[in-house]
């Protein structure tokens, strides 16, 4: 049973870069069984897929965010990461990491404000 | 990109009712569809994957069906714990998409 836990700054200033890390436990990130994703949910709204990264390191991003998103995988440390550049208030959301579709982190609220 | 259209947006029902939520894909996704339940302040909880496979530990009153572009989630007899928001997600292409959600309310 995989367990995932997001870690991040909580508060980010407009125009800066948001960096999040997801720590994975309870299984090997090198397994073919899993692919890793980031999803966000603005307050009171629905779920939005941000992007996914595969064991090979190949990434796929939401077309609406692709120019601002970078994802990376660090299997030796059982973690993967998200960077979102040039953030605005519209990026305020709970950010989830997941091994889609089965296992999700609890989510972390990121607020963009000066 | 594949768009997912979920209906209804809101559903009012009573304990014991049978309810169905529909998700339509803008193109065929075979059976690569998941259903989640989400309660306020919590992460989504997987109910169904591959359109009809019940996730371990999920009550059997939940069922999923469909293939191609049209999918349904059925709850056979609503329980008080089932009032929540439900989302579908396609993971056929390498670009996942979620439906906009269905809020299941107590009538």
Short mmCIF file of C-alpha atoms in Angstrom, two decimals:
data_model
loop_
_atom_site.label_atom_id
_atom_site.label_comp_id
_atom_site.label_asym_id
_atom_site.label_seq_id
_atom_site.Cartn_x
_atom_site.Cartn_y
_atom_site.Cartn_z
CA UNK A 1 0.00 0.00 0.00
CA UNK A 2 1.71 3.15 -1.17
CA UNK A 3 1.64 6.26 0.97
CA UNK A 4 2.32 9.71 -0.47
CA UNK A 5 3.00 12.98 1.31
CA UNK A 6 3.30 16.40 -0.26
CA UNK A 7 5.65 19.04 1.11
CA UNK A 8 5.77 22.66 0.08
CA UNK A 9 6.01 26.28 1.23
CA UNK A 10 2.35 27.03 1.93
CA UNK A 11 2.67 30.62 0.72
CA UNK A 12 4.25 31.80 -2.53
CA UNK A 13 4.53 35.36 -3.83
CA UNK A 14 3.11 36.29 -7.23
CA UNK A 15 5.53 35.83 -10.14
CA UNK A 16 7.70 33.43 -8.11
CA UNK A 17 8.16 29.68 -8.61
CA UNK A 18 6.19 27.12 -6.64
CA UNK A 19 8.17 24.01 -5.72
CA UNK A 20 6.54 20.89 -4.31
CA UNK A 21 7.91 17.48 -3.43
CA UNK A 22 6.05 14.23 -2.98
CA UNK A 23 7.60 11.58 -0.74
CA UNK A 24 6.59 8.02 -1.47
CA UNK A 25 6.70 5.13 0.98
CA UNK A 26 5.45 1.57 1.08
CA UNK A 27 6.65 0.58 -2.36
CA UNK A 28 9.25 1.00 -5.06
CA UNK A 29 9.02 3.96 -7.40
CA UNK A 30 10.86 1.92 -9.98
CA UNK A 31 7.92 -0.44 -10.43
CA UNK A 32 6.17 -0.50 -13.78
CA UNK A 33 2.89 -0.61 -11.93
CA UNK A 34 2.87 3.07 -11.14
CA UNK A 35 2.88 6.41 -12.79
CA UNK A 36 3.07 9.60 -10.80
CA UNK A 37 0.91 12.65 -11.08
CA UNK A 38 0.15 16.08 -9.74
CA UNK A 39 -3.42 17.34 -9.43
CA UNK A 40 -4.74 20.56 -7.96
CA UNK A 41 -8.06 21.83 -6.68
CA UNK A 42 -8.76 25.55 -6.29
CA UNK A 43 -10.92 26.40 -3.28
CA UNK A 44 -14.51 25.31 -3.89
CA UNK A 45 -13.75 23.99 -7.39
CA UNK A 46 -13.09 20.72 -9.14
CA UNK A 47 -9.97 18.67 -9.77
CA UNK A 48 -7.45 19.72 -12.41
CA UNK A 49 -4.74 17.39 -13.68
CA UNK A 50 -1.41 19.22 -13.81
CA UNK A 51 0.86 16.52 -15.23
CA UNK A 52 2.26 13.03 -14.95
CA UNK A 53 5.73 11.49 -14.93
CA UNK A 54 6.60 7.91 -15.76
CA UNK A 55 9.35 5.61 -14.54
CA UNK A 56 11.38 6.50 -17.62
CA UNK A 57 11.26 10.16 -16.65
CA UNK A 58 8.93 11.02 -19.53
CA UNK A 59 6.50 13.74 -18.58
CA UNK A 60 3.14 14.92 -19.87
CA UNK A 61 1.53 18.18 -18.85
CA UNK A 62 -1.85 19.87 -18.97
CA UNK A 63 -1.72 21.96 -22.17
CA UNK A 64 -2.97 24.99 -20.25
CA UNK A 65 0.04 24.82 -17.90
CA UNK A 66 2.75 23.19 -19.96
CA UNK A 67 4.88 26.29 -20.46
CA UNK A 68 5.15 26.78 -16.68
CA UNK A 69 5.46 23.19 -15.42
CA UNK A 70 8.53 21.08 -14.78
CA UNK A 71 8.36 17.63 -13.19
CA UNK A 72 11.17 15.35 -12.08
CA UNK A 73 11.65 11.92 -10.54
CA UNK A 74 14.19 10.90 -7.90
CA UNK A 75 13.71 7.18 -7.41
CA UNK A 76 16.79 6.81 -5.23
CA UNK A 77 15.14 9.05 -2.64
CA UNK A 78 11.59 7.83 -3.32
CA UNK A 79 10.29 11.21 -4.35
CA UNK A 80 9.09 13.25 -7.28
CA UNK A 81 8.76 16.98 -7.69
CA UNK A 82 6.79 19.76 -9.34
CA UNK A 83 7.87 23.26 -10.23
CA UNK A 84 5.35 25.82 -11.42
CA UNK A 85 6.78 29.14 -12.54
CA UNK A 86 5.34 32.66 -12.68
CA UNK A 87 2.51 31.91 -10.26
CA UNK A 88 -0.53 34.14 -9.86
CA UNK A 89 -3.51 34.15 -7.52
CA UNK A 90 -5.20 31.74 -9.93
CA UNK A 91 -2.67 29.08 -8.88
CA UNK A 92 -3.95 29.12 -5.30
CA UNK A 93 -5.18 25.59 -4.69
CA UNK A 94 -4.76 22.37 -2.76
CA UNK A 95 -2.07 20.42 -4.59
CA UNK A 96 -2.19 16.63 -4.51
CA UNK A 97 0.43 14.14 -5.58
CA UNK A 98 -0.73 10.70 -6.59
CA UNK A 99 0.12 7.34 -8.01
CA UNK A 100 -2.82 7.45 -10.36
CA UNK A 101 -5.43 6.27 -9.97
CA UNK A 102 -4.99 4.30 -6.78
CA UNK A 103 -3.02 6.25 -4.19
CA UNK A 104 -3.17 9.92 -3.28
CA UNK A 105 -1.44 12.20 -0.83
CA UNK A 106 -3.56 14.20 1.61
CA UNK A 107 -2.91 17.43 -0.29
CA UNK A 108 -1.21 20.68 0.64
CA UNK A 109 -2.74 24.14 0.39
CA UNK A 110 -0.65 26.60 -1.59
CA UNK A 111 -1.66 30.23 -1.42
CA UNK A 112 -0.28 32.77 -3.86
CA UNK A 113 -0.24 36.18 -2.25
CA UNK A 114 2.14 39.04 -1.60
CA UNK B 1 -7.25 16.81 -25.65
CA UNK B 2 -9.98 14.54 -24.33
CA UNK B 3 -12.82 16.36 -22.60
CA UNK B 4 -14.92 14.66 -19.94
CA UNK B 5 -18.51 15.80 -19.46
CA UNK B 6 -20.09 14.65 -16.21
CA UNK B 7 -23.79 14.86 -15.41
CA UNK B 8 -25.67 15.89 -13.47
CA UNK B 9 -23.72 18.61 -11.68
CA UNK B 10 -25.90 18.21 -8.61
CA UNK B 11 -28.07 15.30 -7.60
CA UNK B 12 -30.56 15.28 -4.72
CA UNK B 13 -31.50 11.87 -3.39
CA UNK B 14 -32.62 10.04 -0.27
CA UNK B 15 -31.09 7.22 1.76
CA UNK B 16 -31.95 3.96 0.05
CA UNK B 17 -32.28 5.46 -3.44
CA UNK B 18 -30.51 4.05 -6.48
CA UNK B 19 -28.56 6.78 -8.25
CA UNK B 20 -26.58 6.98 -11.47
CA UNK B 21 -23.94 9.48 -12.54
CA UNK B 22 -22.82 9.69 -16.17
CA UNK B 23 -19.49 10.63 -17.70
CA UNK B 24 -19.02 11.14 -21.43
CA UNK B 25 -15.67 11.37 -23.17
CA UNK B 26 -15.11 13.51 -26.26
CA UNK B 27 -13.41 10.54 -27.93
CA UNK B 28 -12.99 6.88 -27.16
CA UNK B 29 -11.00 6.07 -24.04
CA UNK B 30 -11.59 2.31 -24.18
CA UNK B 31 -12.12 1.43 -20.50
CA UNK B 32 -9.51 3.72 -19.01
CA UNK B 33 -11.84 5.47 -16.62
CA UNK B 34 -11.81 5.90 -12.86
CA UNK B 35 -14.43 7.13 -10.42
CA UNK B 36 -13.62 8.91 -7.16
CA UNK B 37 -15.54 10.05 -4.11
CA UNK B 38 -14.38 13.21 -2.38
CA UNK B 39 -15.48 14.66 0.93
CA UNK B 40 -14.68 18.21 2.07
CA UNK B 41 -11.09 18.70 3.10
CA UNK B 42 -10.05 15.22 1.98
CA UNK B 43 -8.23 13.73 -0.96
CA UNK B 44 -10.29 11.89 -3.57
CA UNK B 45 -10.90 8.25 -2.75
CA UNK B 46 -10.79 5.76 -5.63
CA UNK B 47 -13.99 3.75 -6.05
CA UNK B 48 -13.76 2.18 -9.51
CA UNK B 49 -10.95 1.82 -12.06
CA UNK B 50 -10.83 0.41 -15.57
CA UNK B 51 -14.47 1.46 -15.83
CA UNK B 52 -15.87 -1.38 -13.76
CA UNK B 53 -13.26 -2.80 -11.37
CA UNK B 54 -14.15 -2.15 -7.75
CA UNK B 55 -11.22 -0.90 -5.70
CA UNK B 56 -10.36 -3.08 -2.73
CA UNK B 57 -12.35 -2.11 0.36
CA UNK B 58 -15.05 -0.21 -1.51
CA UNK B 59 -18.61 -1.35 -0.72
CA UNK B 60 -20.31 -3.46 -3.37
CA UNK B 61 -23.20 -1.00 -3.66
CA UNK B 62 -20.88 0.98 -5.93
CA UNK B 63 -20.59 -0.23 -9.52
CA UNK B 64 -19.27 1.14 -12.78
CA UNK B 65 -20.01 0.34 -16.39
CA UNK B 66 -19.31 1.56 -19.88
CA UNK B 67 -16.74 1.55 -22.60
CA UNK B 68 -15.65 3.88 -25.36
CA UNK B 69 -17.22 7.26 -24.66
CA UNK B 70 -20.05 6.68 -22.20
CA UNK B 71 -19.69 5.55 -18.61
CA UNK B 72 -21.86 5.33 -15.53
CA UNK B 73 -21.35 5.09 -11.81
CA UNK B 74 -24.25 3.53 -9.93
CA UNK B 75 -24.87 3.45 -6.22
CA UNK B 76 -27.48 0.77 -5.65
CA UNK B 77 -28.81 1.89 -2.27
CA UNK B 78 -27.59 5.21 -0.92
CA UNK B 79 -26.16 5.25 2.56
CA UNK B 80 -25.66 8.38 4.71
CA UNK B 81 -21.89 8.17 4.18
CA UNK B 82 -22.32 8.40 0.39
CA UNK B 83 -23.32 12.07 0.29
CA UNK B 84 -20.22 13.61 -1.25
CA UNK B 85 -18.85 14.83 -4.55
CA UNK B 86 -17.98 12.32 -7.27
CA UNK B 87 -15.49 12.74 -10.11
CA UNK B 88 -14.63 10.70 -13.16
CA UNK B 89 -11.12 10.69 -14.63
CA UNK B 90 -9.91 9.39 -17.96
CA UNK B 91 -6.38 8.03 -18.17
CA UNK B 92 -6.40 6.65 -21.70
CA UNK B 93 -4.12 9.15 -23.31
CA UNK B 94 -1.01 10.46 -21.65
CA UNK B 95 -2.99 13.56 -20.80
CA UNK B 96 -5.43 12.79 -18.02
CA UNK B 97 -8.68 14.68 -17.59
CA UNK B 98 -11.24 14.94 -14.81
CA UNK B 99 -14.95 15.51 -15.10
CA UNK B 100 -16.30 18.63 -13.44
CA UNK B 101 -17.85 16.70 -10.56
CA UNK B 102 -21.29 15.68 -9.29
CA UNK B 103 -22.37 16.82 -5.86
CA UNK B 104 -24.69 14.25 -4.29
CA UNK B 105 -26.95 15.96 -1.76
CA UNK B 106 -29.52 14.74 0.70
CA UNK B 107 -33.07 15.38 -0.50
#
